[in-house]
Coordinates of C-alpha atoms and ligand atoms in Angstrom, one line a residue:
X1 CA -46.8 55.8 -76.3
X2 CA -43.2 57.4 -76.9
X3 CA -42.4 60.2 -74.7
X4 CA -41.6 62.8 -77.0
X5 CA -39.6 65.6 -74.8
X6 CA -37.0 64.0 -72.6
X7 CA -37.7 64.6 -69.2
X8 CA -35.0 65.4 -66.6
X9 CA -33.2 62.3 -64.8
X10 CA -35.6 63.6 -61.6
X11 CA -38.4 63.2 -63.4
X12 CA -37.2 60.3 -64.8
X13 CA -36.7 58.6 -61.9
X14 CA -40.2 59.5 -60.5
X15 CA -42.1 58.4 -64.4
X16 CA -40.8 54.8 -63.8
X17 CA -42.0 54.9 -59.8
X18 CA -45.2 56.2 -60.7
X19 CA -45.7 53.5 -63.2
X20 CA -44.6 50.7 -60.4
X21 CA -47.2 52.6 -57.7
X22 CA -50.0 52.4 -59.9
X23 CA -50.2 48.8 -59.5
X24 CA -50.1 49.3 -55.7
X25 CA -52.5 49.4 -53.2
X26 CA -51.2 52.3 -51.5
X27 CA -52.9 54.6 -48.8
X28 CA -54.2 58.1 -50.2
X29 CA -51.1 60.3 -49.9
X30 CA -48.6 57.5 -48.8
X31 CA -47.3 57.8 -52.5
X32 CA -46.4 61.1 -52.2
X33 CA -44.7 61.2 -49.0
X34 CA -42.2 58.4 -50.4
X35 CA -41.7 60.0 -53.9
X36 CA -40.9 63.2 -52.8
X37 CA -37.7 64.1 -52.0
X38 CA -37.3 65.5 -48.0
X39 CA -34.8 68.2 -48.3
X40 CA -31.8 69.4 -50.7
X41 CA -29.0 71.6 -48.7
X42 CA -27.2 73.8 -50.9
X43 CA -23.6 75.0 -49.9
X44 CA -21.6 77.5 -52.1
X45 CA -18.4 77.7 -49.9
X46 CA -15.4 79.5 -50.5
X47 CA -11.8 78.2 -50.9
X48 CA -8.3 80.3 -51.2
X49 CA -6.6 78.6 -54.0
X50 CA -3.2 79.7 -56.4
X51 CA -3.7 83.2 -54.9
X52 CA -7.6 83.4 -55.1
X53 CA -10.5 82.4 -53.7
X54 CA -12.3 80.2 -55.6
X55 CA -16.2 79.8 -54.7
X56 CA -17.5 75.9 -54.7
X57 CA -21.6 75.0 -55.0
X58 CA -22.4 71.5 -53.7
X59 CA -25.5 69.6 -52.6
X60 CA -26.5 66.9 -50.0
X61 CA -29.8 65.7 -50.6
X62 CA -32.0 63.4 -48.0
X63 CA -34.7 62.0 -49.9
X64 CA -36.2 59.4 -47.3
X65 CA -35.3 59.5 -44.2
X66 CA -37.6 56.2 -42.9
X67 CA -34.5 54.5 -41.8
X68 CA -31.9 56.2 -40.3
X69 CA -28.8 56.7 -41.3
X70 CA -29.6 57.9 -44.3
X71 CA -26.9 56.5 -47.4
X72 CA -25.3 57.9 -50.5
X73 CA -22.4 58.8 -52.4
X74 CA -20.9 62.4 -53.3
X75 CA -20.0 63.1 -56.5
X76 CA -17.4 65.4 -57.9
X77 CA -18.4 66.0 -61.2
X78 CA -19.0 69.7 -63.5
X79 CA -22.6 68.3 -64.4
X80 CA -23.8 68.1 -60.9
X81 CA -26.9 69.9 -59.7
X82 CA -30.1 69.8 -57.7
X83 CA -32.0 67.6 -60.1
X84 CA -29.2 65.2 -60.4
X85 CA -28.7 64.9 -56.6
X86 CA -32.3 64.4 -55.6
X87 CA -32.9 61.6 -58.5
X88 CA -29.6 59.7 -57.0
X89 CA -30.9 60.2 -53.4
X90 CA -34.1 58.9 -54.7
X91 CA -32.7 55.9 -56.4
X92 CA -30.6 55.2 -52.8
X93 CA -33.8 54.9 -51.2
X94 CA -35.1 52.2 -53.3
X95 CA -31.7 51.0 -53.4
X96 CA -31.5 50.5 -50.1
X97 CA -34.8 48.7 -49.0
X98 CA -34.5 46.4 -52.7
X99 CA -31.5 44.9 -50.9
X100 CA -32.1 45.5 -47.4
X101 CA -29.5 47.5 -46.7
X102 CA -31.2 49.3 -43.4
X103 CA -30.9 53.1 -44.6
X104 CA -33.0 56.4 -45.9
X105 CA -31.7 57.4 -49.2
X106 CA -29.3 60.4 -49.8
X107 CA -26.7 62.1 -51.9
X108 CA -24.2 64.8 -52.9
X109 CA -22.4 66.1 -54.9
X110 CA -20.0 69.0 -55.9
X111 CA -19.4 70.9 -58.9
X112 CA -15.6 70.1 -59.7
X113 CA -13.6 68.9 -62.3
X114 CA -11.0 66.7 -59.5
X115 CA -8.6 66.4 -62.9
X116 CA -8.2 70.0 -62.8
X117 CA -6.6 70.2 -59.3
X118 CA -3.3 68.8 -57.6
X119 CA -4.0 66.0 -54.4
X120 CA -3.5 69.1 -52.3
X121 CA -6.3 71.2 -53.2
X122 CA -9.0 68.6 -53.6
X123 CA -8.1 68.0 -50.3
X124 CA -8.5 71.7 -48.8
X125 CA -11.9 71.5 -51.2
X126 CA -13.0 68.1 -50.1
X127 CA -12.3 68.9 -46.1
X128 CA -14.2 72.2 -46.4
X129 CA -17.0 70.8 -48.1
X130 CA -17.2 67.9 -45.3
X131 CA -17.0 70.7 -42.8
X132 CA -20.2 72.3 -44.5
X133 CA -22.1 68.9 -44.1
X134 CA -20.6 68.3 -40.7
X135 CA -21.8 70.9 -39.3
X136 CA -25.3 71.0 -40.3
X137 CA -25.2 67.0 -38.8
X138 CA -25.0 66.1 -42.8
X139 CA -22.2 63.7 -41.9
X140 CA -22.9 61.9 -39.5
X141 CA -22.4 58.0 -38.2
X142 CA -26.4 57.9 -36.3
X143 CA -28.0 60.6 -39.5
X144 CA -26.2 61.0 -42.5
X145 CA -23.3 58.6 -44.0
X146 CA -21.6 59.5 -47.3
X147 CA -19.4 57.1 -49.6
X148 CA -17.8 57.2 -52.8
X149 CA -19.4 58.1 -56.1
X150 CA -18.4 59.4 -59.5
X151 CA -14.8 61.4 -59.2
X152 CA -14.6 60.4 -55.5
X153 CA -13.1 56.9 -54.0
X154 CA -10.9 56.0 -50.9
X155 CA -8.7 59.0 -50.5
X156 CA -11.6 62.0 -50.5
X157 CA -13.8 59.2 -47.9
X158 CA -10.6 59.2 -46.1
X159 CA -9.9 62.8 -45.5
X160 CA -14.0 63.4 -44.7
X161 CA -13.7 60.9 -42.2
X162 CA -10.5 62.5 -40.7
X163 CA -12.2 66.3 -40.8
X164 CA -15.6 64.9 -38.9
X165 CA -13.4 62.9 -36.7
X166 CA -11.7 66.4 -35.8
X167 CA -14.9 68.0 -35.1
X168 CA -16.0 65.5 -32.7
X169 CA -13.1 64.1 -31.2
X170 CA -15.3 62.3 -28.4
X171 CA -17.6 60.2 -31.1
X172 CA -16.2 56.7 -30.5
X173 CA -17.7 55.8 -33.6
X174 CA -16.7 58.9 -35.5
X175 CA -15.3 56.5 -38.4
X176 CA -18.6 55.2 -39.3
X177 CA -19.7 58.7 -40.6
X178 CA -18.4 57.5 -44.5
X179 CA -17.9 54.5 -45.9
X180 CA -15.1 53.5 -48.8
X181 CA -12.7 54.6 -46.6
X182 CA -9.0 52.8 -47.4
X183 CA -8.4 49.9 -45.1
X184 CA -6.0 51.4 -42.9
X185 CA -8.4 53.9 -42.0
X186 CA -11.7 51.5 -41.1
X187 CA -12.4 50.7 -44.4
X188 CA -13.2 47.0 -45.0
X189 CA -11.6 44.1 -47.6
X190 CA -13.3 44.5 -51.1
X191 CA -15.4 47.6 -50.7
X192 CA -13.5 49.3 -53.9
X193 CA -14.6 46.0 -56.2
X194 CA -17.7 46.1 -54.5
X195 CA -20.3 47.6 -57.1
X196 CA -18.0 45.8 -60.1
X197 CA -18.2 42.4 -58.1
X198 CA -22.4 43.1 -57.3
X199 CA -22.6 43.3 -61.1
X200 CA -20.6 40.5 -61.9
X201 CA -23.2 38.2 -59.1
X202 CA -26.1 39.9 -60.7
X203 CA -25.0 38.4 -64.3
X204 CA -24.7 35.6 -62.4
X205 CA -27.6 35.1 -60.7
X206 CA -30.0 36.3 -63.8
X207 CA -27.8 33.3 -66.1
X208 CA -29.5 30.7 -63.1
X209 CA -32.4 31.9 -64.1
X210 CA -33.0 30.2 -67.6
X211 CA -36.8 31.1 -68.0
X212 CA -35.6 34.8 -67.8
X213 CA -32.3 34.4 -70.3
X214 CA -34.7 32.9 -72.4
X215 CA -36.7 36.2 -72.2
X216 CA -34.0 38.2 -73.5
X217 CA -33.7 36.0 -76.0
X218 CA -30.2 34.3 -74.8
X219 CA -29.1 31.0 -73.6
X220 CA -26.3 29.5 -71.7
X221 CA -24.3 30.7 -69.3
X222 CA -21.7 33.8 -69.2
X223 CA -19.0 32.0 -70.7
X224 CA -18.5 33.4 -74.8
X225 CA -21.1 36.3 -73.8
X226 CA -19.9 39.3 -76.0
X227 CA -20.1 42.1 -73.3
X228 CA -20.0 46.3 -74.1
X229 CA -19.0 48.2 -71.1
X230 CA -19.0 52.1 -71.3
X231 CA -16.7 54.2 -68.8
X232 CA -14.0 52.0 -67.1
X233 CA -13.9 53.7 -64.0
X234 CA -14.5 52.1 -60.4
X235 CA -17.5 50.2 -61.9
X236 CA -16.6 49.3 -65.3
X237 CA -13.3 48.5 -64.9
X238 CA -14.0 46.6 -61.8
X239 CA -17.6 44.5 -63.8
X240 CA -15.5 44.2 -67.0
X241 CA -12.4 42.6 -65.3
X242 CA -14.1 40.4 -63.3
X243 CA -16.8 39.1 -66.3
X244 CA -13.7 38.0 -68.4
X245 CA -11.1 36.8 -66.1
X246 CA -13.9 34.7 -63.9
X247 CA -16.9 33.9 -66.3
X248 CA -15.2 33.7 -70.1
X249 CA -17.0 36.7 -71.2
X250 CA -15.2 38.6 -73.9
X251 CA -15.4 42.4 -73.5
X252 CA -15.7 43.3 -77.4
X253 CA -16.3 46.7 -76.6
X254 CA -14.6 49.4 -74.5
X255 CA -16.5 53.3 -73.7
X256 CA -14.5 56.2 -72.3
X257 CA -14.9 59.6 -72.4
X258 CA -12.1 60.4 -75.9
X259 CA -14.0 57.6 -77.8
X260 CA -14.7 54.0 -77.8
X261 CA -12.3 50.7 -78.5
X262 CA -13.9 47.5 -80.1
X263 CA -12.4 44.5 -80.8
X264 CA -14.4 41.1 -82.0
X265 CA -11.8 38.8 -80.5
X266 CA -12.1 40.6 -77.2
X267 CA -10.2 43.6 -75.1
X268 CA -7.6 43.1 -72.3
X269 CA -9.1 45.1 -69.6
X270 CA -6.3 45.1 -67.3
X271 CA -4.5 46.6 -70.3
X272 CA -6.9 49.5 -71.3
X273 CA -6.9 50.5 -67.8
X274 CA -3.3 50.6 -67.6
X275 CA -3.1 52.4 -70.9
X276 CA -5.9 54.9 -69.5
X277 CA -4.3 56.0 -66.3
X278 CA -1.2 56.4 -68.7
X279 CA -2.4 57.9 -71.2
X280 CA -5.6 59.8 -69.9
X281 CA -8.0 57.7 -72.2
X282 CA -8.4 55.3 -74.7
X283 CA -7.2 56.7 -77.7
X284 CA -3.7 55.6 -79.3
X285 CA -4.5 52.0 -77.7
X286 CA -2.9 49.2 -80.2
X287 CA -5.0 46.2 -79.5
X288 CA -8.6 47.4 -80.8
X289 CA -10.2 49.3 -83.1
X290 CA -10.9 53.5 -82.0
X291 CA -14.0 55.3 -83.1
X292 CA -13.6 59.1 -82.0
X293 CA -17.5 58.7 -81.3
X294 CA -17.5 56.4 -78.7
X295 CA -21.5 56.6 -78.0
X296 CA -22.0 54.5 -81.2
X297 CA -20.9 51.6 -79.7
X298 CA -23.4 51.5 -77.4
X299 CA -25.7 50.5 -80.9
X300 CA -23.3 47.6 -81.4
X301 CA -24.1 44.0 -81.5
X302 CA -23.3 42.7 -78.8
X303 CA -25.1 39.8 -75.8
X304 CA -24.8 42.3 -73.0
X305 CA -25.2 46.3 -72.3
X306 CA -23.1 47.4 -69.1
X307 CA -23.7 51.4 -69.0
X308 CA -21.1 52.0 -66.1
X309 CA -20.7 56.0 -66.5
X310 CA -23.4 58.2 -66.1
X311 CA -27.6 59.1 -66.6
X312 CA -29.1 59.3 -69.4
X313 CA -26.5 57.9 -72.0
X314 CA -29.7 55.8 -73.7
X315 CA -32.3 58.0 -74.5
X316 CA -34.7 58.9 -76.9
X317 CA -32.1 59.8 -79.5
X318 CA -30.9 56.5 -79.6
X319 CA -32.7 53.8 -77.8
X320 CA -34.5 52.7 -81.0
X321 CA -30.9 51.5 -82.5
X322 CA -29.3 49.7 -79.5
X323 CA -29.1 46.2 -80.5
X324 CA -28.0 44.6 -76.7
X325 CA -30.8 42.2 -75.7
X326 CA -29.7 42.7 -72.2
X327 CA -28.9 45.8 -70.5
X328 CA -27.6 46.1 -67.3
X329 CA -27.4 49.6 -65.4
X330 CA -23.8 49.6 -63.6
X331 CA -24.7 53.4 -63.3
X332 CA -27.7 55.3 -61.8
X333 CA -30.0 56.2 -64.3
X334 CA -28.6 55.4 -67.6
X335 CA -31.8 54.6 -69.5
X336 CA -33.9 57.6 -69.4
X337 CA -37.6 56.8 -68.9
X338 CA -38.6 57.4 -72.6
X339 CA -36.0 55.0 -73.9
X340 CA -36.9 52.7 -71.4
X341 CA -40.5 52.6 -72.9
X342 CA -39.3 51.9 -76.1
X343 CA -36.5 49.1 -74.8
X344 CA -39.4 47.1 -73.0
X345 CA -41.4 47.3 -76.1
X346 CA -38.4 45.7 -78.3
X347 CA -38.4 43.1 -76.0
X348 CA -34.8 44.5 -74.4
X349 CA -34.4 43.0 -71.1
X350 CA -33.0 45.9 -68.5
X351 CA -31.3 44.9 -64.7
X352 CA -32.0 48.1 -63.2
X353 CA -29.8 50.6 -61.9
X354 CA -31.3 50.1 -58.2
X355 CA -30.5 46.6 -57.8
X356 CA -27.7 46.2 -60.5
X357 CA -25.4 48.5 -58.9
X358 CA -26.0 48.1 -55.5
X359 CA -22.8 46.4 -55.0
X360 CA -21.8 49.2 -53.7
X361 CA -23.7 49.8 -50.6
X362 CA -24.2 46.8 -49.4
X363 CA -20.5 46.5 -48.7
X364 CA -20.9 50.1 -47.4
X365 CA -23.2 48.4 -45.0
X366 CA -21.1 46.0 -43.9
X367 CA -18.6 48.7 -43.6
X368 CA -20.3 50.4 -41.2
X369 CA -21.5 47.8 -38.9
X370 CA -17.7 46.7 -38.7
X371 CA -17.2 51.2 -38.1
X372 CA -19.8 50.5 -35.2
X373 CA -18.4 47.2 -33.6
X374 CA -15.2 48.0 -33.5
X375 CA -13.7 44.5 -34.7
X376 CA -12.8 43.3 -38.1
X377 CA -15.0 40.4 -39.7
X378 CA -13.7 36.8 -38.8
X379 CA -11.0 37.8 -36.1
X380 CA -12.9 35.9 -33.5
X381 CA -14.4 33.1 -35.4
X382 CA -11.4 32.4 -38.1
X383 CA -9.1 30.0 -35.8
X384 CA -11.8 28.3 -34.1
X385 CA -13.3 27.1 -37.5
X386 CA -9.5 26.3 -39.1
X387 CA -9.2 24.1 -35.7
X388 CA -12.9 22.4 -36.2
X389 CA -12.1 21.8 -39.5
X390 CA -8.8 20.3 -38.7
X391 CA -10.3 18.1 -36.4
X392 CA -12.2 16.2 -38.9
X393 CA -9.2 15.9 -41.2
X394 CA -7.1 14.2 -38.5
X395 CA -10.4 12.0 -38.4
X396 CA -10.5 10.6 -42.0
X397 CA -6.4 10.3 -42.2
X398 CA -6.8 7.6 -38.8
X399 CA -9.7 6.3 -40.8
X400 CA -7.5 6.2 -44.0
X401 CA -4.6 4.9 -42.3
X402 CA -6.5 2.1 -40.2
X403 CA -7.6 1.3 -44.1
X404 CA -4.4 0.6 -44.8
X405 CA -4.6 3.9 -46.8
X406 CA -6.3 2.9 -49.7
X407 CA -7.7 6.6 -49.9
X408 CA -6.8 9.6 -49.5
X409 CA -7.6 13.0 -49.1
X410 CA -6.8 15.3 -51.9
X411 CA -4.2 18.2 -50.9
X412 CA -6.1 20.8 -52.5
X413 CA -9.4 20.0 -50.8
X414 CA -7.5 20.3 -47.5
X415 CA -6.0 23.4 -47.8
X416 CA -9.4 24.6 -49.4
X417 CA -11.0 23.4 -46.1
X418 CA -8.8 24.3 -43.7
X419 CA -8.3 27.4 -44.6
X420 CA -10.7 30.0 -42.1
X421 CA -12.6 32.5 -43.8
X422 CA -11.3 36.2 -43.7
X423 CA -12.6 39.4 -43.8
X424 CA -12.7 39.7 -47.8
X425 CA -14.1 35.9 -48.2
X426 CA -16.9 36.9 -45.8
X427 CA -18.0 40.5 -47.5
X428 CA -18.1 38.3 -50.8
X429 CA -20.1 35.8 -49.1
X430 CA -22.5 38.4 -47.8
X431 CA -22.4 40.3 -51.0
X432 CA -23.4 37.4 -52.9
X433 CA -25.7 36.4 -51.2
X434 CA -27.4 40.0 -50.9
X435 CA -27.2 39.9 -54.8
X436 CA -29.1 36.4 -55.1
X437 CA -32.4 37.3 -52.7
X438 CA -33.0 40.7 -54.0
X439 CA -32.6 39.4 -57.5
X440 CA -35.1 36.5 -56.6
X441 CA -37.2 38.6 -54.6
X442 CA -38.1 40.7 -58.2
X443 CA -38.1 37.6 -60.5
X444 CA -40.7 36.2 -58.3
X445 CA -42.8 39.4 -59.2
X446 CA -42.0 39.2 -62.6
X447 CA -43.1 36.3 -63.5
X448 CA -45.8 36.0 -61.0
X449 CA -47.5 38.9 -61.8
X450 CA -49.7 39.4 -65.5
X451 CA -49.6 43.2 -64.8
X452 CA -45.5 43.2 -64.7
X453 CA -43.6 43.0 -67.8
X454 CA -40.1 44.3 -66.6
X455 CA -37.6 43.8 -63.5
X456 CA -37.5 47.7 -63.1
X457 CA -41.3 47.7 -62.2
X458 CA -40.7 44.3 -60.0
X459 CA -37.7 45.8 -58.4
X460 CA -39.8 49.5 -57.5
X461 CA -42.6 47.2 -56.2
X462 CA -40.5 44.7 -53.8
X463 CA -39.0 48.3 -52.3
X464 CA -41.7 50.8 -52.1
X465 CA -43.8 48.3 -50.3
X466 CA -40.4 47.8 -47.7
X467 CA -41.0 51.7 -47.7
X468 CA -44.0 51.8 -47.4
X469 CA -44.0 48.9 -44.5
X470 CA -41.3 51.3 -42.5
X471 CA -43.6 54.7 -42.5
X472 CA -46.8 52.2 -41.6
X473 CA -44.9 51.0 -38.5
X474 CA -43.5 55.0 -37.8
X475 CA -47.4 55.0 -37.7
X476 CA -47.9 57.5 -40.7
Ligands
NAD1 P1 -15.7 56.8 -61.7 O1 -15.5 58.2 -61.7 O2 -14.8 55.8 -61.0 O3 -15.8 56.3 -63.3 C1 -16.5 56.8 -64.2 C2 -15.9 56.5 -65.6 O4 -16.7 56.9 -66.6 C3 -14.5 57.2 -65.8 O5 -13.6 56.2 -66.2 C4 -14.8 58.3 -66.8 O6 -13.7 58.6 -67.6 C5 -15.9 57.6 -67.6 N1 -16.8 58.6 -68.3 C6 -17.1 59.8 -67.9 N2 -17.9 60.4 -68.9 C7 -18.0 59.5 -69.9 C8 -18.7 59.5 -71.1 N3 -19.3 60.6 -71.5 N4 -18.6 58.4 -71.9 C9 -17.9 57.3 -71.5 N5 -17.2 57.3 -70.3 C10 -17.3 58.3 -69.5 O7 -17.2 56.5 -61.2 P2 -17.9 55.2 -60.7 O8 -17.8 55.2 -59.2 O9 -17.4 54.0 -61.5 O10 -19.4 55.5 -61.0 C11 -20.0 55.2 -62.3 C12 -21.5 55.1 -62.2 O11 -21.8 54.1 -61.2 C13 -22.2 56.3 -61.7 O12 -23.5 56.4 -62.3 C14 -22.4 56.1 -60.2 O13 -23.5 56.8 -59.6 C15 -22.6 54.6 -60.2 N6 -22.3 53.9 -58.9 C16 -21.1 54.0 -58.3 C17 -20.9 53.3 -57.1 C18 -19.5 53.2 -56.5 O14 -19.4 52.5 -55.5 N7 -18.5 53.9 -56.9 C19 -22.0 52.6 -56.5 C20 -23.2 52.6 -57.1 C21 -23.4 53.3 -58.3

């Protein structure tokens, strides 16, 4: 049955659990406690600005707190509000246990346009906003770690870090009270790719799967897959760019917020983004087509969906007419539960949101293990393997050369395997590999199970029953 009124992306969010938990074997009132969401602070904070004080609302929501920290980015958007914040701090939760990242689920936000200030009042905003949370032990490395999110990235993680780490100058591990941070301030190697590269592995890892390509009614690999990405931001850009410089996809088609660009032979992402941060969006670009209403595209032919902006961009309005046989949910929440319904019953495949873009925090992770050890990953080990390695090269060249050198070994495999593994090779590694088990953990449920027709469902069941595992051994 169609939904007929769309609900709110909160009640979204809690339609598709409640669909997943009904085919759970849950203890009376265990539900509950892991839908609901904990608690949502409200700040409205003050800010003197060009002469006047300006007054800021934002939110930090914990929605789980059965691990501790508790993860999730801030957002700096004008749409933010309550209901936004608690269905994203919901989603972080099952985020977070689909992909065994060990964190509660959180997030914030605050109600800003960023493109309508200079760098140096976003940073007066963003530092008194931080101070807000701070205080109220809302950032914080043991309780409550923030990262980037829509409108936010390195610089804003880096100036919250730098205002906790003034309030509590003693906290030795004061820099792993936000992730996303910039490198030289205890970020790590590829956490700004991270969410576009977790996409780009889950393609990859769905295309391995043939019996499920098969169910969206594809074949073959990635390679000549006509790919529609809307908003190329962190995400997009990052998925987009990746999916057609490493995997022959062609991006035909090209979202932003002053229209959409489509072009049959493919789109240069590298150049749209240039031509973006130059021009301030895509309109004027020479090498595609422009439609002024950029949300039709998303009802284009095409192989693959990426919805990399915001909630609720497929809905009931439209979900009837997208033509994608594979969606996959860069963003939080862009299928609304009503056009999720009607997807499913097309036969649409969907990579949901919690495990599609979870990129992102698992590099956070990572992040802020290397915050709380101190060391970067591979300083200790890197040398030590180069020199293993080098010893068995020295042993096949006396081999070769006792052979009278009839063999040898190529130059490009040696430096290949010489070559130690460094920080970024080893977050890929681990991000890969994060990618690959969760995605296997809800194929397995998928086509195991007669009662589940959909990865969303899968995905919800493999992480409420983590959830659920964590509150039985808290003893509740
Ligand atoms: P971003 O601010 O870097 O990019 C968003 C992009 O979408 C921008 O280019 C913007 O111009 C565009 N956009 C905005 N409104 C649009 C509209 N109506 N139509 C088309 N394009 C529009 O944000 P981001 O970090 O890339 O986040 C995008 C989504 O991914 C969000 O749903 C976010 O919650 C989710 N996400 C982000 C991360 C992360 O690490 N940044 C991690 C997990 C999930």
């Amino acid at each position: 049955m169609h939904l007929q009124k769309e609900p709110s992306f909160r009640e979204s969010v809690d339609l598709m659990f409640n669909r997943a938990v009904a085919l759970m074997d849950l203890a009376p009132g265990l539900e509950e406690k892991i839908r609901v969401c904990n608690a949502t602070y409200t700040v409205r904070f003050g800010v003197r600005l060009r002469g006047e004080i300006r007054t800021f609302t934002g939110y930090r929501s914990v929605h789980s707190e059965h691990m501790e920290p508790v993860k999730g980015g801030i957002r700096f958007a004008t749409g933010v509000n309550q209901d936004e914040v608690e269905a994203l701090a919901a989603l972080m939760t099952y985020k977070c246990a689909l992909v065994e990242a060990p964190f509660g689920g959180s997030k914030g936000g605050l109600c800003i346009d960023p493109r309508e200030y200079e760098e140096h009042e976003l940073e007066l905003i963003t530092r008194r906003f931080a101070y807000e949370l701070a205080k109220r032990d809302m950032i914080h490395p043991a309780q409550n770690v923030p990262a980037p999110d829509m409108g936010t990235g390195e610089r804003e993680m880096a100036w919250i870090a730098d205002q906790y780490q003034r309030m509590n100058t003693t906290d030795i591990n004061g820099k792993a009270c936000v992730t996303g941070k910039p490198l030289n301030a205890g970020g790590i190697a590829g956490r700004v790719e991270a969410t576009g590269r977790g996409v780009q592995y889950a393609l990859r890892e769905f295309f391995r799967h043939p019996d499920d390509v098969a169910k969206a009614n594809l074949t073959g690999s990635l390679d000549g897959k006509r790919v529609i990405v809307q908003g190329l931001g962190n995400v997009g850009y990052h998925a987009a760019k990746f999916l057609s410089e490493e995997d022959g996809s062609i991006i035909t088609g090209i979202i932003e917020r002053d229209g959409g660009l489509f072009s049959d032979t493919g789109l240069d992402v590298e150049e749209v983004r240039q031509w973006i941060m130059k021009h301030g969006g895509v309109k004027g670009y020479p090498n595609g087509q422009y439609v002024e209403d950029g949300a039709v595209l998303l009802e284009e032919d095409c192989d693959i969906l990426v919805p990399a902006a915001l909630e609720g961009v497929i809905n009931l309005s439209n979900a009837d007419r997208v033509k994608a046989p594979l969606i996959i949910e860069a963003a939080n929440g862009p299928v609304t539960a009503g056009a999720d319904d009607i997807l499913r019953k097309k036969g649409c495949v969907i990579i949901p949101d919690m495990y599609a873009n979870a990129g992102g925090v698992t590099v956070s992770y990572f992040e802020w293990v290397k915050n709380l050890s101190h060391i970067r990953f591979g300083r200790m080990q890197r040398r030590q393997e180069e020199a293993r390695h080098q010893l068995v090269v020295d042993e096949l060249e006396k081999l070769s050369s006792s052979m009278g050198n009839t063999w040898t070994l190529d130059g490009k495999f040696k430096e290949r395997y010489l070559r130690g593994a460094d920080e970024l090779e080893l977050v890929r590694s681990g991000l890969d590999d994060t990618m690959r088990v969760a995605y296997q953990a809800m194929s397995k449920i998928w086509h195991e199970r007669d009662d589940v027709d959909d990865l969303r469902t899968a995905a919800y069941l493999v992480s409420i029953d983590k959830v659920a595992s964590s509150y039985r051994a808290k003893g509740l």
